[in-house]
Amino acid sequence: MYLPIPTCMMIFLIFIYSCNKSSSGNSSSTTGTSSSDTAYNTLYIPPTLSGTSFNLTLSKSSKQFFKTGSSTATYGYNGQNFWGPTLIMNKGDNVQMNVTNGLTDTTTVHWHGFHIPAKMDGGPHQKIAPSTTWSPNFLIMNNASTYWYHPHLHQKTFEQLTMGAGGFIIVKDPVEAALNLPRKYGTDDIPLVLTSRRFNSDNSFDITTHAYGDYALVNGTINAQISLPKQYVRFRILNAETERAYNLGFSDNRTFYVIGNDGGLLSTPVAVTRLVMSVGERYEILVNLGNDAVGSSLSLKAYNSNQSFGFPGAEPGTTGEFGSLLNNVDFQLLKINVTTSIASAVTNIPTTLVSNTYWKSSDVTNSITTAINGGQGGSAFYFDNNFYNYTTINQTIPLNAIVNWTFSGGSIFGHSVHIHDVQFNIVSRSTGAIAPYETGWKDTYFIHLGETVSVVAKFSDFSDTTWPFMYHCHFPNHEDGGLMGQFIVK
Ligand code: C2O
Ligand code: CU
């Protein structure tokens, strides 16, 4: 029977084909079975730096993203060509950081999630001029978890992040170390930074401030695959997108276990088949490959089709400011090829993890409410009717206050709310229940279109009447546009 293809569909197919360049594309149709499928590229695993003294130099670089054609101009730390080394630190250590700016543009480096003094925080005020070195030092007070570092210069964050500046920080502590969890970096403990890019016809990044890329990048790798041992493996996942959220799952819909989020391990593992991650959030998950045959494969996917409006990346268009080839579709992120297990494989997971005592509404001493507004017709967003201003202190918080901080999301779109200095817990969401996996210590959360969310945090240790901390939407285009404020703790 003859099934006519409508003309519009043919144009769409030709468009997809012409946008695929020399890579094999990202669509959910890429389901190879061979363990070394040449359509795939080996997942890049960033090198590590550890100890108590860390030297980072940001410079221009270039990376070959596609199998043929030109390389892409990028930024990277320490000679990496996209994304930087993973810094491994121990809770309780005093660390000395030396960050050298090898660009011709000013930058900053923020230690996302860390509880450190404001002047060490690397926000927009801690500028690093070209060819200079910034040398903060601080005590690591955070729990074992996955954090990250990235540029935070106002109105340059989108551009510098898009060019590839950023990296993971893994904090270790004795509580986490006592648990039987996978922790062989790159073998059964795998960092995954999820993002996407749009490319110009010469393969350069499109760094106009649109919301979504067309090619999924996992650790900077297009069409990534990895060989993993037949046992429990751990992924430390970061959403480092501009706006896109990820509804993560595995291709056979298997159950996996969320063990930690932004600021540490959960009290108990949470079994899920889907996990929603907004920009800036981190989750640690365990997935059991112990029942998979050696030589078999599965994939980690974004199940982003059929989300409602306000879920970033649910927009239907394929082009323009809010369109993308990856919008409103399910797409593959990582092909996993199962290999033989390693010595001392983790074959089951602890039923309890750590003992967390979260803040309750009855602990609260102070309250702040912040409204997201603006954004009409694609214009910039702002908080409480004010665009970000370097010299305006928007909130003053007494040292040791336990604050209920309520954000209202406004009527235009969803956002990703991040507060510096603290780890908080979410105490209410106006749209319904708090997902069990987001009950832990958080520094970033998704606020749905029209939603009101309250979190509670204690602002301890670091008072400073000069240097502020930031709070902002973690969509770098929104942040650069002015959806950021600053607070002083005193
Ligand atoms: Cu990840 Cu204010 O930043
Ligand atoms: Cu936003």
Coordinates of C-alpha atoms and ligand atoms in Angstrom, one line a residue:
M1 CA 0.0 0.0 0.0
Y2 CA 1.3 3.4 -1.0
L3 CA 1.7 5.8 1.9
P4 CA 2.3 9.3 0.7
I5 CA 4.8 11.4 2.7
P6 CA 3.4 14.9 3.2
T7 CA 5.6 17.6 1.7
C8 CA 6.2 19.3 5.0
M9 CA 7.5 16.0 6.4
M10 CA 9.8 15.6 3.4
I11 CA 11.2 19.1 4.0
F12 CA 11.7 18.3 7.7
L13 CA 13.5 15.0 6.8
I14 CA 15.8 16.9 4.4
F15 CA 16.4 19.5 7.1
I16 CA 17.3 16.8 9.6
Y17 CA 19.6 15.1 7.1
S18 CA 21.4 18.4 6.2
C19 CA 21.9 19.2 9.9
N20 CA 23.4 15.8 10.7
K21 CA 26.8 16.8 9.3
S22 CA 29.2 13.8 9.3
S23 CA 28.0 12.5 12.7
S24 CA 25.4 9.8 12.8
G25 CA 22.9 12.1 14.6
N26 CA 21.4 12.0 18.1
S27 CA 18.0 10.6 17.5
S28 CA 16.4 7.8 19.4
S29 CA 16.9 5.6 16.3
T30 CA 20.6 5.1 17.0
T31 CA 20.3 1.7 18.6
G32 CA 23.5 -0.2 17.6
T33 CA 24.2 -3.5 19.1
S34 CA 27.8 -4.2 18.4
S35 CA 30.1 -3.4 21.3
S36 CA 32.4 -1.2 19.3
D37 CA 30.0 0.5 16.9
T38 CA 31.9 3.0 14.9
A39 CA 28.9 5.3 14.8
Y40 CA 29.8 6.1 18.4
N41 CA 32.6 7.9 20.1
T42 CA 34.2 6.7 23.3
L43 CA 32.9 8.8 26.2
Y44 CA 35.5 11.3 27.3
I45 CA 36.4 11.0 31.0
P46 CA 38.0 14.1 32.4
P47 CA 41.4 13.6 34.1
T48 CA 41.6 14.2 37.8
L49 CA 43.5 16.5 40.1
S50 CA 43.7 15.8 43.8
G51 CA 45.5 17.0 46.9
T52 CA 45.2 20.4 48.6
S53 CA 46.6 22.7 46.0
F54 CA 44.9 23.1 42.7
N55 CA 46.2 25.1 39.7
L56 CA 43.7 25.8 36.9
T57 CA 44.4 27.8 33.8
L58 CA 41.6 28.7 31.4
S59 CA 42.6 29.1 27.8
K60 CA 41.4 28.9 24.3
S61 CA 41.4 25.5 22.7
S62 CA 39.7 23.6 19.9
K63 CA 38.0 20.2 19.6
Q64 CA 37.0 17.9 16.8
F65 CA 33.4 17.1 17.6
F66 CA 32.5 15.5 14.2
K67 CA 34.3 12.7 12.5
T68 CA 35.1 15.0 9.5
G69 CA 35.2 18.7 8.8
S70 CA 36.6 21.5 10.9
S71 CA 37.3 21.5 14.5
T72 CA 35.4 23.9 16.8
A73 CA 37.0 26.7 18.8
T74 CA 36.5 26.0 22.5
Y75 CA 37.7 27.0 26.0
G76 CA 39.2 24.5 28.4
Y77 CA 41.0 24.4 31.7
N78 CA 44.6 23.0 31.9
G79 CA 44.8 22.3 28.2
Q80 CA 41.6 20.3 28.0
N81 CA 39.6 21.1 24.9
F82 CA 36.1 21.2 26.4
W83 CA 35.4 21.0 30.1
G84 CA 38.2 20.8 32.7
P85 CA 39.8 18.3 35.0
T86 CA 37.8 16.8 37.8
L87 CA 39.0 18.1 41.2
I88 CA 39.0 15.6 44.0
M89 CA 39.0 17.1 47.5
N90 CA 38.5 15.8 51.0
K91 CA 36.1 17.3 53.5
G92 CA 38.1 18.9 56.3
D93 CA 41.0 19.9 54.0
N94 CA 42.2 23.5 53.6
V95 CA 42.6 23.9 49.8
Q96 CA 44.6 26.5 47.9
M97 CA 43.2 27.3 44.5
N98 CA 45.2 29.2 41.8
V99 CA 43.2 30.2 38.8
T100 CA 45.0 31.7 35.9
N101 CA 43.1 33.5 33.2
G102 CA 44.7 32.7 29.8
L103 CA 41.9 34.3 27.9
T104 CA 41.9 37.8 26.5
D105 CA 38.6 38.3 28.3
T106 CA 37.9 38.7 32.0
T107 CA 36.5 35.6 33.8
T108 CA 35.7 34.3 37.3
V109 CA 35.5 30.8 38.7
H110 CA 32.7 29.9 41.1
W111 CA 32.8 26.7 43.2
H112 CA 29.1 25.7 42.8
G113 CA 27.6 24.3 46.0
F114 CA 30.4 25.1 48.4
H115 CA 29.9 26.7 51.8
I116 CA 32.9 29.1 51.8
P117 CA 33.4 32.8 52.5
A118 CA 31.8 35.1 49.9
K119 CA 35.0 36.7 48.8
M120 CA 36.3 33.1 47.9
D121 CA 33.1 32.2 46.1
G122 CA 34.1 33.2 42.6
G123 CA 30.9 35.1 41.8
P124 CA 30.7 38.1 39.5
H125 CA 32.7 40.3 42.0
Q126 CA 35.9 38.1 42.1
K127 CA 37.1 39.1 38.6
I128 CA 40.2 37.5 37.1
A129 CA 41.7 39.9 34.5
P130 CA 43.5 38.4 31.5
S131 CA 47.0 37.0 32.4
T132 CA 46.4 37.2 36.1
T133 CA 45.9 34.6 38.8
W134 CA 43.3 34.5 41.5
S135 CA 44.3 32.5 44.6
P136 CA 41.4 31.9 47.0
N137 CA 41.8 29.3 49.8
F138 CA 39.1 27.7 51.9
L139 CA 38.2 24.9 54.2
I140 CA 36.1 22.1 52.6
M141 CA 33.0 21.9 54.9
N142 CA 30.7 20.2 52.4
N143 CA 29.6 16.6 52.5
A144 CA 30.8 14.1 50.1
S145 CA 29.0 14.8 46.8
T146 CA 29.4 16.0 43.3
Y147 CA 29.9 19.8 42.8
W148 CA 31.3 21.8 39.9
Y149 CA 33.2 24.9 39.0
H150 CA 32.4 27.3 36.2
P151 CA 32.7 31.0 35.1
H152 CA 30.3 33.4 36.7
L153 CA 31.1 36.9 35.3
H154 CA 27.9 38.8 34.8
Q155 CA 26.8 38.8 31.2
K156 CA 29.7 36.5 30.2
T157 CA 28.5 33.3 31.9
F158 CA 26.5 32.0 29.0
E159 CA 29.3 32.6 26.5
Q160 CA 32.2 31.2 28.6
L161 CA 30.2 28.1 29.7
T162 CA 29.0 27.5 26.1
M163 CA 32.7 27.6 24.9
G164 CA 33.4 24.7 27.3
A165 CA 34.6 26.3 30.6
G166 CA 33.6 24.2 33.6
G167 CA 34.5 21.1 35.5
F168 CA 33.5 18.6 38.2
I169 CA 34.5 18.7 41.9
I170 CA 34.1 15.5 43.8
V171 CA 34.2 15.8 47.6
K172 CA 35.0 12.7 49.6
D173 CA 34.4 12.2 53.3
P174 CA 34.7 9.3 55.8
V175 CA 30.9 8.7 56.0
E176 CA 30.6 8.1 52.3
A177 CA 33.9 6.1 52.3
A178 CA 32.5 3.7 54.8
L179 CA 29.7 2.7 52.5
N180 CA 30.0 -0.1 50.0
L181 CA 29.5 2.0 46.9
P182 CA 31.3 2.0 43.5
R183 CA 34.1 4.6 43.6
K184 CA 36.6 3.6 41.0
Y185 CA 36.6 6.9 38.9
G186 CA 36.2 6.2 35.2
T187 CA 35.6 2.5 35.8
D188 CA 32.5 2.0 37.9
D189 CA 32.1 5.6 39.1
I190 CA 31.4 7.8 36.0
P191 CA 30.9 11.5 35.9
L192 CA 28.4 12.6 33.2
V193 CA 28.0 16.3 32.3
L194 CA 24.9 16.7 30.0
T195 CA 24.6 19.5 27.6
S196 CA 24.0 20.3 24.0
R197 CA 25.3 22.7 21.4
R198 CA 24.2 24.3 18.1
F199 CA 26.9 24.4 15.5
N200 CA 27.3 27.0 12.7
S201 CA 28.0 25.6 9.1
D202 CA 31.8 25.9 9.8
N203 CA 31.4 23.8 12.9
S204 CA 32.0 26.7 15.3
F205 CA 29.6 27.0 18.2
D206 CA 26.6 29.2 17.8
I207 CA 27.0 31.4 20.8
T208 CA 24.1 33.7 20.2
T209 CA 22.0 33.4 23.3
H210 CA 19.4 30.8 22.2
A211 CA 18.1 28.3 24.7
Y212 CA 18.9 24.9 23.2
G213 CA 21.6 23.1 21.3
D214 CA 21.0 20.6 18.5
Y215 CA 23.6 18.0 19.4
A216 CA 23.7 16.2 22.7
L217 CA 27.1 16.3 24.3
V218 CA 28.0 14.0 27.2
N219 CA 31.4 15.0 28.7
G220 CA 31.7 16.9 25.4
T221 CA 31.3 13.7 23.4
I222 CA 28.7 13.4 20.6
N223 CA 27.1 9.9 20.2
A224 CA 29.0 8.7 23.3
Q225 CA 29.5 5.1 24.3
I226 CA 31.2 3.5 27.2
S227 CA 32.1 -0.1 28.3
L228 CA 31.0 -0.7 31.9
P229 CA 31.4 -3.8 34.1
K230 CA 28.6 -6.3 34.8
Q231 CA 27.8 -5.0 38.3
Y232 CA 26.4 -1.9 40.0
V233 CA 27.8 1.3 38.5
R234 CA 27.5 4.8 39.8
F235 CA 26.9 7.9 37.7
R236 CA 27.5 11.4 38.9
I237 CA 25.3 13.4 36.6
L238 CA 25.3 17.2 36.1
N239 CA 22.9 19.1 33.9
A240 CA 25.1 21.9 32.5
E241 CA 22.7 23.0 29.8
T242 CA 21.5 26.5 29.0
E243 CA 17.8 25.7 29.6
R244 CA 17.0 22.1 28.7
A245 CA 15.8 19.8 31.5
Y246 CA 16.3 16.1 31.2
N247 CA 13.8 13.3 32.0
L248 CA 16.4 10.6 32.3
G249 CA 15.8 6.9 32.1
F250 CA 17.3 3.7 30.6
S251 CA 16.2 2.2 27.3
D252 CA 14.6 -0.9 28.8
N253 CA 12.9 1.3 31.5
R254 CA 14.9 -0.5 34.3
T255 CA 14.7 0.7 37.8
F256 CA 17.7 2.6 39.1
Y257 CA 18.6 4.1 42.4
V258 CA 19.1 7.8 43.3
I259 CA 21.7 7.8 46.1
G260 CA 22.6 11.5 46.3
N261 CA 21.9 14.9 45.0
D262 CA 23.5 18.4 45.1
G263 CA 24.8 18.5 48.6
G264 CA 25.3 14.9 49.7
L265 CA 23.9 11.4 50.0
L266 CA 20.3 10.8 50.6
S267 CA 19.2 9.0 53.8
T268 CA 18.2 5.9 51.8
P269 CA 18.4 5.0 48.0
V270 CA 15.3 6.0 46.1
A271 CA 14.2 3.6 43.3
V272 CA 13.0 5.3 40.1
T273 CA 12.6 4.7 36.4
R274 CA 12.7 8.4 35.5
L275 CA 14.7 11.3 37.0
V276 CA 14.1 14.9 36.1
M277 CA 17.2 17.1 36.2
S278 CA 17.1 20.9 35.8
V279 CA 20.1 23.1 34.9
G280 CA 22.8 23.1 37.6
E281 CA 21.4 20.1 39.5
R282 CA 23.5 17.1 40.3
Y283 CA 22.3 13.5 41.0
E284 CA 24.3 10.4 41.9
I285 CA 22.6 7.2 40.7
L286 CA 23.4 3.5 40.9
V287 CA 22.3 1.2 38.1
N288 CA 22.6 -2.6 38.2
L289 CA 24.3 -4.1 35.2
G290 CA 24.8 -7.4 37.1
N291 CA 22.0 -9.2 35.2
D292 CA 23.1 -8.0 31.8
A293 CA 24.9 -10.4 29.5
V294 CA 28.5 -9.5 28.7
G295 CA 28.4 -8.1 25.1
S296 CA 24.9 -6.7 25.5
S297 CA 24.1 -3.0 25.5
L298 CA 21.6 -0.5 26.7
S299 CA 21.4 3.3 26.7
L300 CA 20.8 6.2 29.0
K301 CA 18.2 8.4 27.3
A302 CA 16.4 11.7 27.7
Y303 CA 12.6 10.9 27.6
N304 CA 11.8 14.5 26.7
S305 CA 8.9 14.0 24.4
N306 CA 5.4 14.9 25.5
Q307 CA 6.3 17.2 28.4
S308 CA 4.0 20.0 29.0
F309 CA 4.9 23.6 28.2
G310 CA 7.2 25.1 30.8
F311 CA 9.4 22.0 30.8
P312 CA 12.5 23.4 29.2
G313 CA 13.0 21.6 25.9
A314 CA 9.4 20.7 25.4
E315 CA 8.9 23.4 22.8
P316 CA 7.9 22.0 19.4
G317 CA 10.1 24.0 17.0
T318 CA 13.4 22.8 15.6
T319 CA 15.0 26.1 14.9
G320 CA 15.3 29.6 16.3
E321 CA 15.7 31.0 19.8
F322 CA 13.5 28.4 21.5
G323 CA 13.7 25.5 19.0
S324 CA 16.1 22.6 18.7
L325 CA 16.4 19.3 16.9
L326 CA 16.3 17.7 20.4
N327 CA 13.2 19.5 21.6
N328 CA 10.1 17.5 22.4
V329 CA 11.7 14.2 21.4
D330 CA 13.3 11.2 23.2
F331 CA 17.0 11.0 22.5
Q332 CA 20.0 8.9 23.3
L333 CA 22.7 10.2 25.6
L334 CA 25.0 7.3 26.3
K335 CA 25.3 3.8 24.9
I336 CA 26.5 1.4 27.5
N337 CA 28.3 -1.8 26.4
V338 CA 28.4 -4.4 29.2
T339 CA 31.7 -6.1 29.9
T340 CA 33.0 -8.5 32.5
S341 CA 32.9 -7.4 36.2
I342 CA 35.9 -6.0 37.9
A343 CA 37.6 -7.3 41.1
S344 CA 35.7 -6.3 44.2
A345 CA 32.6 -5.5 42.2
V346 CA 29.7 -3.9 44.2
T347 CA 26.9 -6.4 43.7
N348 CA 24.2 -4.9 46.0
I349 CA 23.5 -1.5 47.5
P350 CA 23.2 -0.4 51.1
T351 CA 19.7 -0.1 52.3
T352 CA 20.6 3.0 54.3
L353 CA 23.1 5.6 53.4
V354 CA 23.6 8.6 55.7
S355 CA 21.7 10.1 58.6
N356 CA 20.4 13.5 57.5
T357 CA 18.4 15.9 59.7
Y358 CA 16.6 18.4 57.5
W359 CA 15.2 21.8 58.5
K360 CA 11.6 22.0 59.4
S361 CA 9.3 25.0 59.0
S362 CA 9.2 25.2 62.8
D363 CA 13.0 25.9 62.8
V364 CA 12.6 29.0 60.7
T365 CA 13.8 32.4 62.2
N366 CA 13.5 34.6 59.1
S367 CA 11.6 34.6 55.8
I368 CA 12.3 35.9 52.3
T369 CA 10.0 35.9 49.3
T370 CA 11.3 36.5 45.8
A371 CA 9.2 36.7 42.7
I372 CA 10.4 35.9 39.2
N373 CA 9.0 38.4 36.8
G374 CA 9.5 39.9 33.3
G375 CA 10.0 37.6 30.4
Q376 CA 7.0 38.8 28.4
G377 CA 7.4 38.1 24.6
G378 CA 10.9 36.7 25.0
S379 CA 12.2 39.7 26.9
A380 CA 14.6 39.3 29.9
F381 CA 13.5 38.0 33.3
Y382 CA 14.3 39.7 36.6
F383 CA 13.6 39.3 40.4
D384 CA 11.1 41.5 42.2
N385 CA 11.0 44.1 39.4
N386 CA 14.7 44.7 39.4
F387 CA 17.4 43.5 37.0
Y388 CA 20.7 42.4 38.6
N389 CA 22.9 45.3 39.6
Y390 CA 26.5 44.9 40.9
T391 CA 26.0 47.6 43.6
T392 CA 22.5 46.7 44.9
I393 CA 22.3 44.4 47.9
N394 CA 18.8 42.8 47.4
Q395 CA 18.7 40.9 50.7
T396 CA 20.5 41.1 54.1
I397 CA 20.5 37.9 56.1
P398 CA 21.5 37.8 59.8
L399 CA 24.3 35.4 60.5
N400 CA 22.9 32.1 61.7
A401 CA 19.4 32.9 60.6
I402 CA 17.4 29.8 59.5
V403 CA 15.6 31.2 56.5
N404 CA 12.5 30.1 54.7
W405 CA 13.1 31.3 51.2
T406 CA 10.1 31.2 48.9
F407 CA 10.4 31.8 45.2
S408 CA 7.4 32.2 42.9
G409 CA 8.1 31.2 39.4
G410 CA 5.8 33.6 37.4
S411 CA 3.5 32.9 34.5
I412 CA 6.0 32.7 31.6
F413 CA 8.2 29.6 32.0
G414 CA 10.0 27.2 34.3
H415 CA 13.4 28.2 35.8
S416 CA 16.3 26.7 37.8
V417 CA 16.8 28.5 41.1
H418 CA 20.2 28.4 42.7
I419 CA 21.3 30.0 46.0
H420 CA 25.0 30.4 46.9
D421 CA 26.6 29.7 50.3
V422 CA 24.1 27.1 51.6
Q423 CA 22.6 23.7 51.1
F424 CA 18.9 23.8 51.8
N425 CA 16.0 21.4 51.8
I426 CA 12.8 21.9 49.9
V427 CA 9.8 22.1 52.3
S428 CA 7.0 22.8 49.9
R429 CA 6.0 22.9 46.2
S430 CA 2.7 24.5 45.4
T431 CA 2.2 22.1 42.4
G432 CA 2.2 19.0 44.6
A433 CA 4.5 16.6 46.3
I434 CA 8.3 16.9 46.6
A435 CA 9.8 14.0 44.7
P436 CA 11.4 11.5 47.1
Y437 CA 14.8 11.9 45.3
E438 CA 14.8 15.7 45.9
T439 CA 14.3 15.5 49.6
G440 CA 18.0 15.8 50.3
W441 CA 20.5 18.7 50.6
K442 CA 20.1 20.9 47.5
D443 CA 21.5 24.1 46.2
T444 CA 19.6 24.2 42.9
Y445 CA 16.0 23.2 42.0
F446 CA 13.5 23.4 39.2
I447 CA 10.6 25.7 39.7
H448 CA 7.7 24.8 37.4
L449 CA 5.8 27.4 35.4
G450 CA 3.5 29.2 37.9
E451 CA 4.8 27.3 40.9
T452 CA 5.8 28.6 44.3
V453 CA 8.6 26.7 46.1
S454 CA 9.9 27.1 49.7
V455 CA 13.3 25.9 50.9
V456 CA 14.9 26.2 54.3
A457 CA 18.6 26.9 54.9
K458 CA 20.8 28.1 57.8
F459 CA 23.2 30.9 56.9
S460 CA 26.1 30.1 59.2
D461 CA 29.8 30.8 59.5
F462 CA 30.5 33.5 56.9
S463 CA 29.4 37.0 57.6
D464 CA 30.8 39.7 55.5
T465 CA 29.5 43.3 55.1
T466 CA 31.4 43.9 51.8
W467 CA 31.2 40.8 49.7
P468 CA 27.8 39.4 48.6
F469 CA 26.6 36.0 47.6
M470 CA 24.4 35.5 44.6
Y471 CA 21.0 33.9 44.0
H472 CA 19.8 33.5 40.5
C473 CA 18.2 31.4 37.8
H474 CA 20.9 28.9 36.6
F475 CA 19.9 29.2 33.0
P476 CA 23.0 31.2 32.0
N477 CA 21.0 33.2 29.4
H478 CA 18.5 34.2 32.1
E479 CA 21.2 35.0 34.6
D480 CA 23.1 37.1 32.2
G481 CA 19.9 38.8 31.3
G482 CA 19.5 40.0 34.8
L483 CA 17.6 37.2 36.7
M484 CA 20.1 37.4 39.6
G485 CA 20.2 39.1 42.9
Q486 CA 22.7 39.3 45.8
F487 CA 22.6 38.9 49.5
I488 CA 24.9 39.9 52.4
V489 CA 25.2 37.7 55.5
K490 CA 25.9 39.9 58.6
Ligands
C2O1 CU1 26.5 27.4 39.3 CU2 25.8 31.1 40.8 O1 26.2 29.3 40.0
CU2 CU 15.3 31.3 34.3

